[in-house]
Coordinates of C-alpha atoms and ligand atoms in Angstrom, one line a residue:
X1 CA -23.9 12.0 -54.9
X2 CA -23.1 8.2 -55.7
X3 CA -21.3 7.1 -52.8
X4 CA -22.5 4.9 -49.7
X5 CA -21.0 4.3 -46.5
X6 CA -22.3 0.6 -45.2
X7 CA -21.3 0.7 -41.3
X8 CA -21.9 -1.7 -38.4
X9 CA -23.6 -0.3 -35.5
X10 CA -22.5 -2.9 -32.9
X11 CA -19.4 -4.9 -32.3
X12 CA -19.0 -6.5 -35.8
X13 CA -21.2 -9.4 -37.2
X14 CA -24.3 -7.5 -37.8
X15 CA -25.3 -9.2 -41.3
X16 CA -23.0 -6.1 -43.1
X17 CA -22.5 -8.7 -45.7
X18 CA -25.8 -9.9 -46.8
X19 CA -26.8 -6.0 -46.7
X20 CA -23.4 -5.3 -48.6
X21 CA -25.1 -8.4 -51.3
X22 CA -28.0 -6.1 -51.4
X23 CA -27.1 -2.7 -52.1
X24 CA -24.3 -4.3 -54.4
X25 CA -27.1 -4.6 -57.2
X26 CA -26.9 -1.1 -57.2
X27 CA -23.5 -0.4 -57.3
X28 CA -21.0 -0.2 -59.8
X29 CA -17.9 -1.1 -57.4
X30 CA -17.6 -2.4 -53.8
X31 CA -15.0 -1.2 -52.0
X32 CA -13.7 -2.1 -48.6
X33 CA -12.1 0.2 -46.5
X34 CA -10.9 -1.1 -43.4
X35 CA -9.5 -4.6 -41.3
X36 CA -8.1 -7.7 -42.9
X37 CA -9.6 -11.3 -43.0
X38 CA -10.4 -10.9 -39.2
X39 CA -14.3 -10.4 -40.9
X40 CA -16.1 -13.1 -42.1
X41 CA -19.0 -13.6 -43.9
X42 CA -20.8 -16.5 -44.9
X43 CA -22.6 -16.5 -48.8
X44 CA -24.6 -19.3 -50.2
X45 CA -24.1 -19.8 -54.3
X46 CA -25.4 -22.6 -56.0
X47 CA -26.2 -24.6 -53.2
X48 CA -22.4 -24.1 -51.8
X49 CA -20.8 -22.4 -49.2
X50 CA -18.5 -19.6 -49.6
X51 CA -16.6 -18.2 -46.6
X52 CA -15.2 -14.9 -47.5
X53 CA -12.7 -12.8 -45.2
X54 CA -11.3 -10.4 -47.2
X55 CA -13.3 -10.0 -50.9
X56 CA -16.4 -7.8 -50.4
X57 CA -19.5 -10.2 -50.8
X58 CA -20.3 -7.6 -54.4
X59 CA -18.2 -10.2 -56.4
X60 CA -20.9 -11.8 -56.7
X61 CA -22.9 -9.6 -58.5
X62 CA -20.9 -10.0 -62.5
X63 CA -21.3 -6.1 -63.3
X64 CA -19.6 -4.9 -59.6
X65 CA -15.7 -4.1 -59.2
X66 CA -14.6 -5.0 -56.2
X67 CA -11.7 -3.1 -54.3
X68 CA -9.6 -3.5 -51.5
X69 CA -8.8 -0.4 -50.2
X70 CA -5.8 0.9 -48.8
X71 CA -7.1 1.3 -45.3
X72 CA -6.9 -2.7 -45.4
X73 CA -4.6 -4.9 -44.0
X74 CA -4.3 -8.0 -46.5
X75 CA -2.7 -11.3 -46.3
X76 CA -1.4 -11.7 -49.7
X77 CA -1.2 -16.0 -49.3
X78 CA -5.3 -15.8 -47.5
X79 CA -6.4 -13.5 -50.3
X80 CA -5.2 -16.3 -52.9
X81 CA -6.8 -19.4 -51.3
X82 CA -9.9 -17.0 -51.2
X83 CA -9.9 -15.7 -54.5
X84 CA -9.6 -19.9 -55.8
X85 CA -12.2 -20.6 -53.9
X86 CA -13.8 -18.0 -55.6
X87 CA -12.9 -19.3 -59.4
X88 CA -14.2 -22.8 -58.3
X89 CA -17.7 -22.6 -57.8
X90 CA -17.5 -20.1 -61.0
X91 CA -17.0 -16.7 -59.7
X92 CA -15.1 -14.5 -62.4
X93 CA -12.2 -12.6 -61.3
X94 CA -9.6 -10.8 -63.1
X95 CA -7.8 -7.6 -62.5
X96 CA -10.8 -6.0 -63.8
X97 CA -13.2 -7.2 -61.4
X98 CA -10.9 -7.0 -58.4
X99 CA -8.2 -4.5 -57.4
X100 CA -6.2 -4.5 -54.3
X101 CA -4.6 -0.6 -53.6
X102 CA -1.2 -0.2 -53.9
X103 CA -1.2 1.6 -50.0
X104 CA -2.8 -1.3 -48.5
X105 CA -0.8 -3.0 -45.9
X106 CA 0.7 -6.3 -46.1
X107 CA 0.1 -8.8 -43.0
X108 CA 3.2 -11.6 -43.2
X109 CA 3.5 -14.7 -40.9
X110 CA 6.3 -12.0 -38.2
X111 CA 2.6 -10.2 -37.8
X112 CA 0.5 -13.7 -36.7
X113 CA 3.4 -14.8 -34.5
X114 CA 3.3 -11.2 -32.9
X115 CA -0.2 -11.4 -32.0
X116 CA -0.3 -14.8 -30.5
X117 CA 2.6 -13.6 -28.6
X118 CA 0.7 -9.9 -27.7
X119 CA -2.2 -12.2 -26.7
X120 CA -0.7 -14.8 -24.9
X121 CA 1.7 -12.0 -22.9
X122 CA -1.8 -10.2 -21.5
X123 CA -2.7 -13.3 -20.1
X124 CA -6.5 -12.1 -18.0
X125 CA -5.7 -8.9 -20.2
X126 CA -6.3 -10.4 -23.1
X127 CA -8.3 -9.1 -25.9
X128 CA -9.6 -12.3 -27.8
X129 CA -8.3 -11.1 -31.1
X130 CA -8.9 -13.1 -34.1
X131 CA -4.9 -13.8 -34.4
X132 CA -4.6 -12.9 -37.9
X133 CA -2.2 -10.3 -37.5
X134 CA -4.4 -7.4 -37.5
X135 CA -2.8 -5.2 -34.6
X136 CA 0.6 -6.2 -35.5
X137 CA 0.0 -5.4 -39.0
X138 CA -1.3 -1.8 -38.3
X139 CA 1.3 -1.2 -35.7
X140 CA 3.5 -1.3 -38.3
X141 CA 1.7 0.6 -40.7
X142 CA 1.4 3.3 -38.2
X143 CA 5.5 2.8 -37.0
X144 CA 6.1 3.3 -40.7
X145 CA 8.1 0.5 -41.0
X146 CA 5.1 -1.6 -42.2
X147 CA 5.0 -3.0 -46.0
X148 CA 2.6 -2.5 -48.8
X149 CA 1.0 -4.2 -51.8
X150 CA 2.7 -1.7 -54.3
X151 CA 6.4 -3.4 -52.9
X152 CA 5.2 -6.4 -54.7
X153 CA 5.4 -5.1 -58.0
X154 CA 9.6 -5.2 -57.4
X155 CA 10.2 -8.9 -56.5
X156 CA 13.7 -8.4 -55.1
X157 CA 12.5 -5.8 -53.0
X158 CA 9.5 -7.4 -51.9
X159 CA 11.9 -10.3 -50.9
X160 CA 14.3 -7.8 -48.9
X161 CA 11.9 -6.0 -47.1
X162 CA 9.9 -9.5 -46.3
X163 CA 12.9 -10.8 -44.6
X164 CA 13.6 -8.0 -42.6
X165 CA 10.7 -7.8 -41.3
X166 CA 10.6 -11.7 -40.3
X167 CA 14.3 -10.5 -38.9
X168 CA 13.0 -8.3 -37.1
X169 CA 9.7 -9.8 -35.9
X170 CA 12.2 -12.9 -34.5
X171 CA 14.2 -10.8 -32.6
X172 CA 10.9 -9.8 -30.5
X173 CA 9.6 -13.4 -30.5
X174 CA 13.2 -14.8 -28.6
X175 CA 13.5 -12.3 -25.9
X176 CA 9.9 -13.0 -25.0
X177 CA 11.1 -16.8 -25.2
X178 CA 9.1 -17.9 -28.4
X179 CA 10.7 -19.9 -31.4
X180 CA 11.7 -17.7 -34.1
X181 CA 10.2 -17.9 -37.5
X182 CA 11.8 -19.6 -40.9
X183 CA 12.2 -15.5 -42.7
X184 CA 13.9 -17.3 -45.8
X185 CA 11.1 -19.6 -46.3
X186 CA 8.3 -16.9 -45.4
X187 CA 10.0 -15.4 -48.2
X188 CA 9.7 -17.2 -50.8
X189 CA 6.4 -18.0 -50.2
X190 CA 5.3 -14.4 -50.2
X191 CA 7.3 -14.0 -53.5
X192 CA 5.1 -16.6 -54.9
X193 CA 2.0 -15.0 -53.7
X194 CA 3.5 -11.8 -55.0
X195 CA 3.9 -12.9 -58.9
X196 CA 0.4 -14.0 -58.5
X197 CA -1.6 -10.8 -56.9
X198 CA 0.5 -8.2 -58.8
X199 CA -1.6 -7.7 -61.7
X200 CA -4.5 -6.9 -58.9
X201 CA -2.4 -3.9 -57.7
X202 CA -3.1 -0.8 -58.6
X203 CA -3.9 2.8 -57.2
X204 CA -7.3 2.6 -56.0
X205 CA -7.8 6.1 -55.1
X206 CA -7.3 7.3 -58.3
X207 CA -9.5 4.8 -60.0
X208 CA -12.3 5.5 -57.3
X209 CA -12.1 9.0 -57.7
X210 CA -12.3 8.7 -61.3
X211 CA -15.6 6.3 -61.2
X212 CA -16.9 9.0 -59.2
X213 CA -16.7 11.5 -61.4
X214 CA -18.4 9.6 -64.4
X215 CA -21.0 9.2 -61.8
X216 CA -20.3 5.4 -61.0
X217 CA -22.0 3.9 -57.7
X218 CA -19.6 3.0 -55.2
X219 CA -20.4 1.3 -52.1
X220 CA -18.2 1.5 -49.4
X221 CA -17.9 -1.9 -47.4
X222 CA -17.0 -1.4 -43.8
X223 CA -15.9 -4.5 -41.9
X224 CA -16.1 -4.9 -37.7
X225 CA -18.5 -2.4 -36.4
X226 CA -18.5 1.3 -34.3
X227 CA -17.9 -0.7 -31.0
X228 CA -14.5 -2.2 -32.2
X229 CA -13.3 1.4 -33.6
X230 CA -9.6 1.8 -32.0
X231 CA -10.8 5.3 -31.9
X232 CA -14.7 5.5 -30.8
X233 CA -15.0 1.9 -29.6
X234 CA -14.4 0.4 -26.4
X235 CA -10.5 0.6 -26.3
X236 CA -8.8 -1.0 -25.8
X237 CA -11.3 -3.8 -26.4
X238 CA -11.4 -3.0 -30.2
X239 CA -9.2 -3.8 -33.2
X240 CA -6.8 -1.8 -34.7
X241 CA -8.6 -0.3 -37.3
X242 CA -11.4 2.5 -38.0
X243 CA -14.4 0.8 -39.0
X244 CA -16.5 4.0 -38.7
X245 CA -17.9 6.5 -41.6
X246 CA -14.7 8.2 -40.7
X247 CA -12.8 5.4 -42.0
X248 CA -14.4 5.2 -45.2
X249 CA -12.8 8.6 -46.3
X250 CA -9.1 7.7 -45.2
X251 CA -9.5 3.8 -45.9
X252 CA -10.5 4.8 -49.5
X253 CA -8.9 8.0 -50.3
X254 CA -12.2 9.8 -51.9
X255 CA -13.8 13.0 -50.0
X256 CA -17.0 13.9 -48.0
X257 CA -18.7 15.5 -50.6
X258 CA -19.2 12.2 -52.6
X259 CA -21.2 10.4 -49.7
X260 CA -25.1 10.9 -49.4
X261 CA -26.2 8.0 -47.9
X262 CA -24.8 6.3 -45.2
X263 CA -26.4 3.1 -44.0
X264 CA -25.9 1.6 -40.1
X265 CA -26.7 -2.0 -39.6
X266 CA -27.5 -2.9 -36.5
X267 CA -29.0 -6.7 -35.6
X268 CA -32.5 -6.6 -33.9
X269 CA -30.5 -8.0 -30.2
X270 CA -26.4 -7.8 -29.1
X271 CA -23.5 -10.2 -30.1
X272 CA -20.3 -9.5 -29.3
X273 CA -17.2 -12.3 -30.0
X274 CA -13.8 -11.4 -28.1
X275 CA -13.3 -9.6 -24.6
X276 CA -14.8 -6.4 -23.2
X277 CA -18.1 -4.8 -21.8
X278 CA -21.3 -5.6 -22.7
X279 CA -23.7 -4.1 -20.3
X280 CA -26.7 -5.9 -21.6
X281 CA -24.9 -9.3 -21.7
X282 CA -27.3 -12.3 -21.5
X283 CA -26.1 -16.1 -19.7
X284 CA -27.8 -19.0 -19.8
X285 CA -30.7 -20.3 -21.6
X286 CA -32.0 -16.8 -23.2
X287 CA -28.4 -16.7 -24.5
X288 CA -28.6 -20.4 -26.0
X289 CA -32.2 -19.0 -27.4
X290 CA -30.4 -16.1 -29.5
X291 CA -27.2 -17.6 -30.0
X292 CA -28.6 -20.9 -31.9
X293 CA -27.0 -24.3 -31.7
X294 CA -24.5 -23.5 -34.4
X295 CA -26.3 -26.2 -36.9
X296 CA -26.7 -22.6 -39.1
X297 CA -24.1 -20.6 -40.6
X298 CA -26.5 -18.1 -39.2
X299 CA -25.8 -19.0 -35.7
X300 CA -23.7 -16.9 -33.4
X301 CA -21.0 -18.5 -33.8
X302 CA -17.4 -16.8 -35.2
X303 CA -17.4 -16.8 -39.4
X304 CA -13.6 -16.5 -38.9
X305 CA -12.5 -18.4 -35.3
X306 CA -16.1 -20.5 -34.8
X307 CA -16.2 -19.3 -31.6
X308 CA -19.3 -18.9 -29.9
X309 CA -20.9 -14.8 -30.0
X310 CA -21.7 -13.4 -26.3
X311 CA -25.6 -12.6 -26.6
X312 CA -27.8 -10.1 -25.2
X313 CA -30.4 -7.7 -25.3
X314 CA -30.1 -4.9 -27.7
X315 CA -28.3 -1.8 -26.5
X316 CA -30.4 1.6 -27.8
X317 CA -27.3 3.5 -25.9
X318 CA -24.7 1.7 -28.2
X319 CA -27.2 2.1 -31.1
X320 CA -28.1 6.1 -30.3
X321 CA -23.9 6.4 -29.6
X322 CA -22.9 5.1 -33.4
X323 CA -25.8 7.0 -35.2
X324 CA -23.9 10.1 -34.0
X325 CA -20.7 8.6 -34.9
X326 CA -21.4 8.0 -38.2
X327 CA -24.1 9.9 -39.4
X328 CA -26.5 7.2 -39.9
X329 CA -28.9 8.4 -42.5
X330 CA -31.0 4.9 -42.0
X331 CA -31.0 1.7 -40.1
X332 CA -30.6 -1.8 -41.3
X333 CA -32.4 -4.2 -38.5
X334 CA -31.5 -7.8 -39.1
X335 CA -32.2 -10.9 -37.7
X336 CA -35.6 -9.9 -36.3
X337 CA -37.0 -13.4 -36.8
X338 CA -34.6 -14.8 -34.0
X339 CA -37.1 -13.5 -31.5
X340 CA -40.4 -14.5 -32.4
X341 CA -41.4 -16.7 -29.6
X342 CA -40.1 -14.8 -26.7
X343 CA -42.7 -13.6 -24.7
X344 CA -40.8 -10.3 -23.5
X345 CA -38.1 -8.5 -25.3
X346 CA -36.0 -6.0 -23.4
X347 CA -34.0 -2.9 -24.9
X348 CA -31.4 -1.1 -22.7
X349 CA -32.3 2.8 -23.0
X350 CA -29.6 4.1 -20.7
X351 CA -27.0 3.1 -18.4
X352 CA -26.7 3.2 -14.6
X353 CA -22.8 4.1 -13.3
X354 CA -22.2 5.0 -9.3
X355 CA -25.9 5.6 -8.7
X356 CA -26.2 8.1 -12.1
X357 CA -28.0 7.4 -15.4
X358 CA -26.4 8.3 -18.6
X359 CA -27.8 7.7 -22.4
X360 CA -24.3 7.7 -24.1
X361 CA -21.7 4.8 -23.4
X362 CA -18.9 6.2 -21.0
X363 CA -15.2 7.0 -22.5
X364 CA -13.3 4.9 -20.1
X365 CA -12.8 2.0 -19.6
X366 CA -13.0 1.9 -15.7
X367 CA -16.6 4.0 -15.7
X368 CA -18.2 1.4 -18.5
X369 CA -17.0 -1.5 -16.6
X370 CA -19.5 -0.4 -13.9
X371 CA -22.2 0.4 -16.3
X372 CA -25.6 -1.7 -15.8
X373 CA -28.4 -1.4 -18.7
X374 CA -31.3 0.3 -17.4
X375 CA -34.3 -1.6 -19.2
X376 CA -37.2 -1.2 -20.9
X377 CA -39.7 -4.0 -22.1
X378 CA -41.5 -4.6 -24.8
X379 CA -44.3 -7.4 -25.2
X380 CA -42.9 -10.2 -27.9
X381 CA -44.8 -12.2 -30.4
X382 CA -45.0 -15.8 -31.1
X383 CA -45.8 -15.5 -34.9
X384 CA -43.0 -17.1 -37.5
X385 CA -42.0 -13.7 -39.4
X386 CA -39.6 -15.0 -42.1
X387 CA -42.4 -15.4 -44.9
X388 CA -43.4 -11.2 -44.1
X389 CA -42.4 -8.6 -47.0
X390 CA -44.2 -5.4 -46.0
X391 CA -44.6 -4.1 -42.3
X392 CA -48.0 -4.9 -42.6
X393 CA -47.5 -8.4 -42.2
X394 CA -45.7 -8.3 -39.3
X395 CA -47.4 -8.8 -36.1
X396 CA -48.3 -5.6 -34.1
X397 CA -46.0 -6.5 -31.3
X398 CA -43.1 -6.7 -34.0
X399 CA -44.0 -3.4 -35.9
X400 CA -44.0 -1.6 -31.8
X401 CA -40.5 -3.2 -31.3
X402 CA -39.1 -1.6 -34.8
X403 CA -40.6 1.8 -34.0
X404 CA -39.4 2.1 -30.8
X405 CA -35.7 1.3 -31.6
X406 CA -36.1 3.9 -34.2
X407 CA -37.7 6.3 -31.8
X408 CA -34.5 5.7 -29.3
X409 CA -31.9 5.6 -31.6
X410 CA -33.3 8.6 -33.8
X411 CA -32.9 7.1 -37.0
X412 CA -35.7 5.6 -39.7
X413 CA -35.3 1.4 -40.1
X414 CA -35.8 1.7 -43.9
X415 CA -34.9 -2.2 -43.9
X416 CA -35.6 -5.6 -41.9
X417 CA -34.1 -8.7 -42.4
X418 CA -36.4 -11.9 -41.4
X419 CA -34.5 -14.7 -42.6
X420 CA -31.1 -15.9 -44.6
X421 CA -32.1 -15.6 -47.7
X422 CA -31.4 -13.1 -50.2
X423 CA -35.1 -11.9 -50.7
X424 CA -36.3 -12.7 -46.9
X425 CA -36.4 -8.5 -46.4
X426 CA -38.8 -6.2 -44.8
X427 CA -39.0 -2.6 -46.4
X428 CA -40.5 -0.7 -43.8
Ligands
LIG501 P1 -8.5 -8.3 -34.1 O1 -9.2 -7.4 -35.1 O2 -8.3 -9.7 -34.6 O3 -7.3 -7.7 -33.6 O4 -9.5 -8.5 -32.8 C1 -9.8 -7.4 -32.0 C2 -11.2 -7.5 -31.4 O5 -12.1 -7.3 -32.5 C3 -11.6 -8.9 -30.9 O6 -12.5 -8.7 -29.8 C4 -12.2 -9.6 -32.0 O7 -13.1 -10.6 -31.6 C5 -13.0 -8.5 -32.7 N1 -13.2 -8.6 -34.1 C6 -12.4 -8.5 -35.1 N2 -13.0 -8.7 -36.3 C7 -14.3 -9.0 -36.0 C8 -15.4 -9.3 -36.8 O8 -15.4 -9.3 -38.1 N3 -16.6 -9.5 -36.1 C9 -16.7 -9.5 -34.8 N4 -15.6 -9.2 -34.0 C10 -14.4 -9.0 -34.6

């Protein structure tokens, strides 16, 4: 069974990438199925640094095809910039390498004015979206009045239906007393983006289910993580997509049966970026400790808005909750080299609401708001990990910390990331 479902186990920004970089050597194509350039993800190549939103990290590797599936949102003028960006430092891409699926959804400048809008209109409310045009992208997709890459094979169409939609975008951003946007100049710009893309279009589907059945290895790319799930996250604290195994099937178009494996990532303490609960939430200097001084492109800061991740202890109730969800059939642990030199390490194992302990993360809104982490500790280690290979040459308190997350969450941490670099890995 070739294919493998790559899901974050948090709220986004787990390392999917640099794990994505490292199953890629194994795949034949990389496809993503889900979000828009809201994700990020940070790739060193040659010495130079390559931000990458919406292009799964596997165009890196020369033999992978890279697809954009149609449970994307894309912004056709981003996606250009990108894919130069790509061609400067050297990167090959033609419409061999890289295909963007004719059902994937457009976002346009009507969708980035509606968000700021959305946002600006929740005021306390609101949910710290990246602005890109993610919700109001998949509103439409889901109103059915949304538009997708295929329209750009018809120019004068694409035009039409571009314009409208800026029409119609206006005509919600004056009664809400915002400026209304140029639609003829949107337009044409998207027209040029259009000529440009349209040889990248095609049916994905069809050309993944075909790989599949000459046996190819496809890696399906999630972006965001369980957490953020409009469905099984913490809604509506989540974007608009479904970043869960789930997601993979109807973001891709290819069946249950072609999945074995599916691979959670989860980072070795908590970050979250934009509002909503987080039980185990750190302040202070413990959170300066995990969050880094942004000097990295490791730091916890935001690939995509730079701004800085929420940091906390890790959560063995979110962890144990998106195992289920997915299907985890291993873990991923990154980052564990953040916390050498902290003399205790905490791990929530349950929640306490009104007095009562649970060990699954609430449905509403209104009971996880009251949640409070119920802890348990575990005794740190000061060595420097980032030079270790094999669990053997981690230090004892380390190797305790790994098997206890995998004792709570239920699911074997095949892998350990200690460092940035591509080989800095831990197989357990
Ligand atoms: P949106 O996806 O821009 O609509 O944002 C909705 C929520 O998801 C906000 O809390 C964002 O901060 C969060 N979010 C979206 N994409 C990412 C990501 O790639 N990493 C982490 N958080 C994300």
């Amino acid at each position: 069974m070739p294919a493998t479902i790559l899901v974050g186990a948090q709220w986004g920004d787990e390392g999917k990438g640099r794990v994505a970089d490292w199953l890629a050597a194994e795949a034949d194509v990389v496809a993503r199925y889900a979000g828009g350039d809201n994700a990020g993800h940070t790739v060193v190549v040659s010495g130079q640094v390559v931000k990458l939103h919406l292009v799964p990290s596997g165009i890196l590797h020369e033999h992978v095809v890279c697809v954009l599936g149609n449970g994307m949102v894309v912004n056709p003028v981003n996606l250009l910039k990108e894919i130069d960006g790509l061609k400067a430092i050297g990167v090959e891409i033609s419409p061999e390498r890289l295909m963007i699926s004719s059902r994937a959804h457009l976002i346009t400048p009507a969708h980035i004015a509606l968000d700021s809008a959305s946002e600006q209109a929740r005021g306390s409310q609101a949910i710290g979206t990246t602005l890109r045009g993610i919700g109001p992208a998949y509103l439409d997709k889901t109103g059915r009045q949304g538009i997708r890459a295929g329209e750009m094979r018809d120019p004068e169409g694409f035009a039409d239906s571009i314009e409208r939609m800026m029409e119609r975008a206006n005509a919600a951003l004056v009664r809400d007393g915002h400026a209304p946007l140029d639609a003829k100049s949107a337009a044409v710009q998207y027209l040029d983006a259009a000529a440009l893309l349209q040889p990248y279009v095609r049916d994905s589907a069809q050309y993944l289910n075909e790989r599949l059945r000459d046996g190819a290895r496809v890696l399906c790319e999630g972006a965001q993580g369980t957490l953020l799930d409009v469905d099984h996250g913490d809604y509506p604290f989540v974007t608009s997509s479904s970043p869960t195994a789930g997601g993979a099937l109807t973001g891709l178009g290819i069946g249950p049966g072609a999945v074995d494996r599916v691979v959670g990532v989860a980072k070795a303490f908590s970050t979250r970026v934009g509002s909503g609960p987080m039980p185990t939430e750190l302040e202070g200097e413990l959170a300066s400790r995990l969050r880094g001084t942004g000097e990295n492109f490791w730091d916890e800061f935001g690939t995509t808005t730079g701004r800085p991740r929420r940091c906390g202890w890790l959560d063995a109730v979110v962890l144990r909750y998106a195992a289920q969800i997915n299907g985890f059939t291993e873990l991923f642990l990154t980052k564990l080299d953040v916390l050498s030199g902290l003399p205790e390490l905490k791990i929530a194992v349950a929640y306490r609401i009104d007095g009562r302990e649970v060990d699954y993360p609430p449905s509403t809104m209104a009971e996880l708001a009251r949640a409070e982490a119920v802890y348990e500790s575990v005794t740190g280690w000061v060595q420097d990990v980032t030079g270790a290979r094999h669990l053997a040459d981690l230090p004892n308190n380390a190797i305790a910390y790994i098997q206890r997350i995998s004792e709570l969450v239920g699911v074997r941490i095949r892998t350990v990331s200690v460092g940035p670099e591509r080989g800095q890995l831990v197989f357990v």
